[in-house]
Short mmCIF file of C-alpha atoms and ligand atoms in Angstrom, two decimals:
data_model
loop_
_atom_site.label_atom_id
_atom_site.label_comp_id
_atom_site.label_asym_id
_atom_site.label_seq_id
_atom_site.Cartn_x
_atom_site.Cartn_y
_atom_site.Cartn_z
CA UNK E 1 80.81 102.60 112.45
CA UNK E 2 83.94 103.91 110.66
CA UNK E 3 85.24 101.71 107.85
CA UNK E 4 88.95 101.10 107.18
CA UNK E 5 90.81 99.41 104.36
CA UNK E 6 94.31 98.12 105.11
CA UNK E 7 96.68 97.12 102.32
CA UNK E 8 99.33 94.78 103.68
CA UNK E 9 96.95 93.49 106.35
CA UNK E 10 98.70 90.09 106.43
CA UNK E 11 102.00 91.61 107.58
CA UNK E 12 103.28 92.49 111.02
CA UNK E 13 101.95 96.06 111.05
CA UNK E 14 98.74 95.21 109.20
CA UNK E 15 97.78 92.58 111.75
CA UNK E 16 98.45 94.81 114.76
CA UNK E 17 96.62 97.71 113.13
CA UNK E 18 93.60 95.53 112.27
CA UNK E 19 93.39 94.44 115.92
CA UNK E 20 93.62 98.04 117.10
CA UNK E 21 90.93 99.28 114.70
CA UNK E 22 88.59 96.42 115.64
CA UNK E 23 89.04 97.31 119.31
CA UNK E 24 88.04 100.89 118.42
CA UNK E 25 84.83 99.74 116.76
CA UNK E 26 85.90 99.93 113.10
CA UNK E 27 84.65 97.75 110.27
CA UNK E 28 87.95 96.42 108.94
CA UNK E 29 88.67 95.38 105.35
CA UNK E 30 91.98 94.08 104.05
CA UNK E 31 93.48 93.79 100.61
CA UNK E 32 95.37 90.54 100.06
CA UNK E 33 96.86 88.76 97.09
CA UNK E 34 94.80 85.91 95.66
CA UNK E 35 97.59 83.43 96.54
CA UNK E 36 97.20 84.38 100.20
CA UNK E 37 93.53 83.45 100.16
CA UNK E 38 94.45 80.11 98.59
CA UNK E 39 97.12 79.38 101.20
CA UNK E 40 95.38 80.85 104.23
CA UNK E 41 97.05 78.62 106.84
CA UNK E 42 100.49 80.05 106.13
CA UNK E 43 99.88 83.45 104.61
CA UNK E 44 97.09 84.60 106.91
CA UNK E 45 98.65 83.20 110.08
CA UNK E 46 99.09 86.63 111.70
CA UNK E 47 95.34 87.22 111.34
CA UNK E 48 94.36 83.96 113.02
CA UNK E 49 92.71 85.57 116.04
CA UNK E 50 90.58 88.05 114.06
CA UNK E 51 89.95 86.24 110.78
CA UNK E 52 86.17 86.04 111.28
CA UNK E 53 85.87 89.73 112.19
CA UNK E 54 87.50 91.22 109.08
CA UNK E 55 86.64 91.14 105.38
CA UNK E 56 89.38 90.29 102.91
CA UNK E 57 89.38 91.33 99.26
CA UNK E 58 91.74 90.00 96.64
CA UNK E 59 93.87 92.57 94.86
CA UNK E 60 97.42 93.43 93.96
CA UNK E 61 99.68 96.46 94.12
CA UNK E 62 100.47 95.79 90.47
CA UNK E 63 96.86 96.22 89.37
CA UNK E 64 95.20 99.62 89.39
CA UNK E 65 91.91 97.97 88.45
CA UNK E 66 91.91 95.73 91.53
CA UNK E 67 92.73 98.61 93.90
CA UNK E 68 90.17 100.91 92.32
CA UNK E 69 87.51 98.19 92.56
CA UNK E 70 88.26 97.54 96.23
CA UNK E 71 88.07 101.23 97.15
CA UNK E 72 84.90 101.72 95.14
CA UNK E 73 83.12 98.73 96.69
CA UNK E 74 84.24 99.31 100.27
CA UNK E 75 83.93 103.14 100.30
CA UNK E 76 86.32 103.36 103.26
CA UNK E 77 86.64 106.33 105.59
CA UNK E 78 90.33 105.57 106.09
CA UNK E 79 92.87 103.71 103.96
CA UNK E 80 96.11 102.52 105.54
CA UNK E 81 98.56 101.79 102.74
CA UNK E 82 101.10 99.46 104.34
CA UNK E 83 101.68 96.92 101.55
CA UNK E 84 105.15 97.08 100.02
CA UNK E 85 108.29 95.16 99.19
CA UNK E 86 109.79 96.06 102.56
CA UNK E 87 113.10 94.16 102.71
CA UNK E 88 115.95 96.58 102.02
CA UNK E 89 118.46 93.87 100.98
CA UNK E 90 116.07 92.44 98.41
CA UNK E 91 115.61 95.88 96.86
CA UNK E 92 119.26 95.74 95.77
CA UNK E 93 118.66 92.37 94.11
CA UNK E 94 115.55 93.50 92.24
CA UNK E 95 115.13 97.23 92.22
CA UNK E 96 112.73 97.03 89.30
CA UNK E 97 110.07 95.01 91.09
CA UNK E 98 110.62 97.06 94.27
CA UNK E 99 109.90 100.25 92.32
CA UNK E 100 106.86 98.71 90.66
CA UNK E 101 105.29 97.56 93.93
CA UNK E 102 106.27 100.50 96.09
CA UNK E 103 105.95 103.44 93.68
CA UNK E 104 103.24 102.33 91.25
CA UNK E 105 101.36 100.59 94.08
CA UNK E 106 101.24 103.81 96.12
CA UNK E 107 100.29 105.82 93.07
CA UNK E 108 97.46 103.37 92.32
CA UNK E 109 96.13 103.60 95.88
CA UNK E 110 96.18 107.41 95.89
CA UNK E 111 94.55 107.64 92.48
CA UNK E 112 91.91 105.06 93.40
CA UNK E 113 90.96 107.09 96.45
CA UNK E 114 90.93 110.32 94.46
CA UNK E 115 88.59 108.85 91.87
CA UNK E 116 86.40 106.51 93.90
CA UNK E 117 86.33 107.89 97.49
CA UNK E 118 87.81 111.41 97.52
CA UNK E 119 86.80 112.15 101.12
CA UNK E 120 88.59 109.10 102.44
CA UNK E 121 91.71 109.77 104.57
CA UNK E 122 94.92 108.01 103.58
CA UNK E 123 97.90 106.90 105.65
CA UNK E 124 101.09 106.18 103.72
CA UNK E 125 103.79 104.06 105.34
CA UNK E 126 106.92 106.11 104.82
CA UNK E 127 110.19 104.92 106.31
CA UNK E 128 113.29 106.14 108.13
CA UNK E 129 115.19 104.53 105.25
CA UNK E 130 114.28 107.71 103.35
CA UNK E 131 116.84 109.50 105.54
CA UNK E 132 119.59 107.05 104.56
CA UNK E 133 122.90 108.57 105.55
CA UNK E 134 121.30 111.70 106.93
CA UNK E 135 123.39 114.83 107.54
CA UNK E 136 122.19 115.05 111.18
CA UNK E 137 121.23 112.85 114.12
CA UNK E 138 118.59 112.44 115.39
CA UNK E 139 116.37 112.85 112.33
CA UNK E 140 113.10 114.81 112.39
CA UNK E 141 110.54 115.97 109.82
CA UNK E 142 112.91 118.72 108.62
CA UNK E 143 115.97 116.53 108.08
CA UNK E 144 117.17 116.26 104.48
CA UNK E 145 116.48 112.88 102.86
CA UNK E 146 119.45 110.97 101.50
CA UNK E 147 118.29 107.40 100.71
CA UNK E 148 120.89 104.68 100.20
CA UNK E 149 118.87 101.84 98.68
CA UNK E 150 116.28 101.26 95.97
CA UNK E 151 113.87 100.63 98.84
CA UNK E 152 114.63 104.03 100.39
CA UNK E 153 114.24 105.71 97.00
CA UNK E 154 110.91 103.97 96.42
CA UNK E 155 109.57 105.08 99.81
CA UNK E 156 110.76 108.63 99.25
CA UNK E 157 108.90 108.67 95.93
CA UNK E 158 105.76 107.35 97.65
CA UNK E 159 106.16 110.08 100.26
CA UNK E 160 106.43 112.77 97.55
CA UNK E 161 103.44 111.32 95.71
CA UNK E 162 101.43 111.47 98.93
CA UNK E 163 102.44 115.08 99.53
CA UNK E 164 101.53 115.96 95.95
CA UNK E 165 98.06 114.38 96.19
CA UNK E 166 97.51 116.32 99.42
CA UNK E 167 98.58 119.63 97.88
CA UNK E 168 97.18 119.23 94.36
CA UNK E 169 93.81 117.67 95.19
CA UNK E 170 93.28 118.74 98.80
CA UNK E 171 93.14 115.12 99.92
CA UNK E 172 93.71 114.10 103.55
CA UNK E 173 96.96 112.16 103.17
CA UNK E 174 99.53 111.64 105.96
CA UNK E 175 102.90 109.95 105.79
CA UNK E 176 104.28 108.28 108.87
CA UNK E 177 108.09 108.26 108.81
CA UNK E 178 108.43 105.20 110.96
CA UNK E 179 111.74 104.01 112.32
CA UNK E 180 112.37 100.28 112.71
CA UNK E 181 109.58 98.53 114.57
CA UNK E 182 109.65 94.89 115.53
CA UNK E 183 107.68 92.20 117.32
CA UNK E 184 107.27 88.43 117.57
CA UNK E 185 105.35 88.77 114.26
CA UNK E 186 108.37 90.20 112.41
CA UNK E 187 109.50 88.36 109.26
CA UNK E 188 112.55 86.11 109.71
CA UNK E 189 114.60 88.02 107.10
CA UNK E 190 114.87 91.14 109.28
CA UNK E 191 117.83 91.24 111.62
CA UNK E 192 115.94 91.35 114.94
CA UNK E 193 113.82 88.28 114.24
CA UNK E 194 116.75 86.52 112.62
CA UNK E 195 118.67 87.02 115.88
CA UNK E 196 115.87 86.02 118.26
CA UNK E 197 114.82 82.96 116.24
CA UNK E 198 118.45 81.80 116.04
CA UNK E 199 118.96 82.42 119.77
CA UNK E 200 116.00 80.16 120.55
CA UNK E 201 117.21 77.40 118.22
CA UNK E 202 120.76 77.63 119.57
CA UNK E 203 119.50 77.46 123.15
CA UNK E 204 117.36 74.46 122.27
CA UNK E 205 120.36 72.70 120.72
CA UNK E 206 119.15 72.68 117.11
CA UNK E 207 121.91 74.87 115.62
CA UNK E 208 125.21 76.37 116.77
CA UNK E 209 125.85 79.59 114.88
CA UNK E 210 124.25 82.84 113.83
CA UNK E 211 125.73 84.38 110.66
CA UNK E 212 125.25 88.16 110.45
CA UNK E 213 126.46 91.11 108.39
CA UNK E 214 127.36 94.52 109.78
CA UNK E 215 127.28 94.35 113.59
CA UNK E 216 128.02 98.05 113.94
CA UNK E 217 124.83 99.21 112.17
CA UNK E 218 122.78 101.28 114.59
CA UNK E 219 118.98 101.42 114.55
CA UNK E 220 116.17 102.94 116.59
CA UNK E 221 114.10 99.83 117.32
CA UNK E 222 110.61 100.08 118.77
CA UNK E 223 107.61 97.77 119.21
CA UNK E 224 105.25 97.51 116.20
CA UNK E 225 102.19 97.39 118.47
CA UNK E 226 103.11 100.86 119.76
CA UNK E 227 103.80 102.24 116.30
CA UNK E 228 100.44 101.32 114.72
CA UNK E 229 98.73 103.51 117.34
CA UNK E 230 100.53 106.50 115.81
CA UNK E 231 99.18 105.61 112.33
CA UNK E 232 95.62 105.81 113.59
CA UNK E 233 96.26 109.00 115.58
CA UNK E 234 97.59 110.80 112.48
CA UNK E 235 94.31 110.30 110.65
CA UNK E 236 92.30 111.72 113.58
CA UNK E 237 94.03 115.13 113.43
CA UNK E 238 92.25 118.23 112.08
CA UNK E 239 94.79 118.65 109.25
CA UNK E 240 96.87 116.09 107.36
CA UNK E 241 100.58 116.17 108.20
CA UNK E 242 103.66 113.96 108.21
CA UNK E 243 105.19 112.66 111.42
CA UNK E 244 108.39 110.92 112.53
CA UNK E 245 107.61 107.97 114.80
CA UNK E 246 110.54 106.61 116.80
CA UNK E 247 111.68 105.75 120.31
CA UNK E 248 114.64 108.14 120.19
CA UNK E 249 117.01 105.44 121.47
CA UNK E 250 119.33 103.62 119.11
CA UNK E 251 121.44 100.50 119.54
CA UNK E 252 123.84 98.49 117.40
CA UNK E 253 123.12 95.06 115.96
CA UNK E 254 125.80 93.79 118.34
CA UNK E 255 123.98 95.25 121.35
CA UNK E 256 120.79 93.51 120.21
CA UNK E 257 122.76 90.25 120.07
CA UNK E 258 124.33 90.76 123.49
CA UNK E 259 120.95 91.26 125.12
CA UNK E 260 119.16 88.48 123.22
CA UNK E 261 121.81 85.84 123.99
CA UNK E 262 122.28 86.90 127.61
CA UNK E 263 118.51 86.69 128.16
CA UNK E 264 118.79 82.90 127.78
CA UNK E 265 122.14 82.66 129.58
CA UNK E 266 124.40 82.50 126.50
CA UNK E 267 127.38 84.58 125.37
CA UNK E 268 126.84 86.04 121.89
CA UNK E 269 130.56 85.90 121.08
CA UNK E 270 130.47 82.10 121.12
CA UNK E 271 127.84 81.95 118.38
CA UNK E 272 127.81 85.02 116.12
CA UNK E 273 129.83 84.75 112.91
CA UNK E 274 130.36 87.73 110.66
CA UNK E 275 129.48 86.71 107.12
CA UNK E 276 130.25 89.26 104.36
CA UNK E 277 127.35 87.81 102.33
CA UNK E 278 125.01 89.73 104.62
CA UNK E 279 126.66 93.10 103.99
CA UNK E 280 124.71 95.49 101.76
CA UNK E 281 126.12 97.24 98.69
CA UNK E 282 125.39 100.55 100.45
CA UNK E 283 124.73 100.60 104.18
CA UNK E 284 122.77 103.02 106.31
CA UNK E 285 125.04 103.20 109.36
CA UNK E 286 122.88 104.95 111.90
CA UNK E 287 119.24 105.93 112.26
CA UNK E 288 117.83 107.59 115.38
CA UNK E 289 114.50 109.36 115.30
CA UNK E 290 113.31 112.56 116.95
CA UNK E 291 109.55 112.13 117.35
CA UNK E 292 108.96 115.36 119.31
CA UNK E 293 106.23 116.43 116.89
CA UNK E 294 104.28 113.15 117.17
CA UNK E 295 104.61 113.21 120.96
CA UNK E 296 103.47 116.83 121.19
CA UNK E 297 100.70 116.91 118.55
CA UNK E 298 99.42 113.32 118.62
CA UNK E 299 100.11 112.62 122.28
CA UNK E 300 101.88 109.45 121.14
CA UNK E 301 104.55 107.66 123.09
CA UNK E 302 105.91 104.13 123.04
CA UNK E 303 105.20 101.77 125.94
CA UNK E 304 107.84 99.09 125.21
CA UNK E 305 111.54 99.92 125.54
CA UNK E 306 114.50 98.25 123.83
CA UNK E 307 115.23 95.68 126.56
CA UNK E 308 111.53 94.85 126.83
CA UNK E 309 111.30 94.36 123.08
CA UNK E 310 114.30 92.02 122.94
CA UNK E 311 112.95 89.95 125.84
CA UNK E 312 109.48 89.77 124.29
CA UNK E 313 110.86 88.51 120.97
CA UNK E 314 113.26 85.97 122.48
CA UNK E 315 110.59 84.63 124.83
CA UNK E 316 108.12 84.22 121.95
CA UNK E 317 110.67 82.36 119.83
CA UNK E 318 111.64 80.14 122.76
CA UNK E 319 107.98 79.31 123.28
CA UNK E 320 107.48 78.60 119.55
CA UNK E 321 110.47 76.28 119.55
CA UNK E 322 109.23 74.37 122.57
CA UNK E 323 105.78 74.04 121.06
CA UNK E 324 107.18 72.79 117.74
CA UNK E 325 109.32 70.19 119.47
CA UNK E 326 106.42 69.02 121.61
CA UNK E 327 107.93 70.12 124.93
CA UNK E 328 105.29 72.79 125.37
CA UNK E 329 102.50 70.30 124.81
CA UNK E 330 103.96 67.78 127.20
CA UNK E 331 104.41 70.38 129.90
CA UNK E 332 100.78 71.47 129.70
N1 LIG A 1 118.41 91.70 107.55
C1 LIG A 1 119.64 91.63 108.05
N2 LIG A 1 120.26 90.41 108.11
N3 LIG A 1 120.24 92.77 108.48
C2 LIG A 1 121.48 92.66 109.00
C3 LIG A 1 122.16 91.44 109.09
C4 LIG A 1 121.54 90.26 108.62
O1 LIG A 1 122.07 89.17 108.66
N4 LIG A 1 123.37 91.69 109.67
C5 LIG A 1 123.43 93.00 109.93
N5 LIG A 1 122.29 93.60 109.52
C6 LIG A 1 122.02 95.04 109.59
C7 LIG A 1 121.60 95.65 108.25
O2 LIG A 1 122.75 95.86 107.43
C8 LIG A 1 120.92 96.93 108.73
O3 LIG A 1 121.87 97.93 108.93
C9 LIG A 1 120.31 96.54 110.08
O4 LIG A 1 120.90 95.28 110.43
C10 LIG A 1 118.79 96.39 110.08
O5 LIG A 1 118.40 95.57 108.99
P1 LIG A 1 116.89 95.06 108.80
O6 LIG A 1 116.40 94.41 110.04
O7 LIG A 1 116.86 94.26 107.54
O8 LIG A 1 116.04 96.40 108.69
P2 LIG A 1 116.29 97.76 107.86
O9 LIG A 1 116.74 98.79 108.86
O10 LIG A 1 117.13 97.54 106.68
O11 LIG A 1 114.83 98.12 107.35
C11 LIG A 1 113.68 97.94 108.18
O12 LIG A 1 113.33 99.15 108.81
C12 LIG A 1 112.88 100.19 107.95
C13 LIG A 1 112.55 101.41 108.81
O13 LIG A 1 113.72 102.10 109.03
C14 LIG A 1 112.55 97.43 107.29
O14 LIG A 1 111.46 97.05 108.09
C15 LIG A 1 112.07 98.51 106.33
O15 LIG A 1 110.93 98.02 105.61
C16 LIG A 1 111.68 99.73 107.16
O16 LIG A 1 111.20 100.75 106.33
#
């Protein structure tokens, strides 16, 4: 039975990936912060359905010793390094801690594997934010990186570290350059979930408005459940390589709003307020991915399209709202 260690297992991607690996017969281990183990109800909520089938270890991206210990004890065949400070806006507020978690944390994981389990394969969660304001659209593996945020810089450094460990030590390390991927498990600070959770609360009469920043920003949004399949596929290839993973279709924040509001019979223009507080010091205006290589070499393709994703997220937030208010229970 293959053994996997997932850092960031409590997050959106970590939880989907853990479910996928369990379904493929893996023994799944996760690294979580000690505080998460102490506040399991909230912090492990995404793992609810699989909690008794995975093994959690306490550790932190800030501690080489804890990562080394976990790798040494578990002796994984595959490590999926997903843990990071992943909110771009926050990286402008505290670039120092973003660099510590995302750069040192990645370095610690790679070095732990090199020392304690050198034959283990490693997946590094790169990001389309590394492209920033890229000189071409769509972006592929050859596109020049031009990050526009401390987050993008930190991911680019993690990507270069991964490449260097692959080349210098012959390790099997792949970076996935994933474009935005969303789901009902997305954190509320990201724009898609912020929109769908507000739409549900507006529809249910709890609030009136949705304050947003740049409505013109354009992203290539896919479904996280589709994207974690690509992570696993990369580590099953004969040689370690980096891959862009994206739907190839991009839409503006405004288009996301239009679809989300209209799905529950509302007009976005009556509720969305542009609030300059949500603008970023430096914006990435457009990201659209060209995942030809992943489609050709991995045989990967997404199942959920943009409209399906928006509907899935709005429906889940509507359901959550009804359950919280007791309507769902009464209807059952
Ligand atoms: N969060 C947020 N909140 N974003 C807003 C808002 C708002 O109120 N209003 C407009 N936006 C715009 C942002 O300026 C950005 O252009 C776009 O919506 C998407 O923002 P996020 O959902 O926060 O995601 P992101 O694109 O910055 O980063 C996400 O995707 C990356 C992959 O490209 C994150 O998941 C990163 O961790 C990931 O690497």
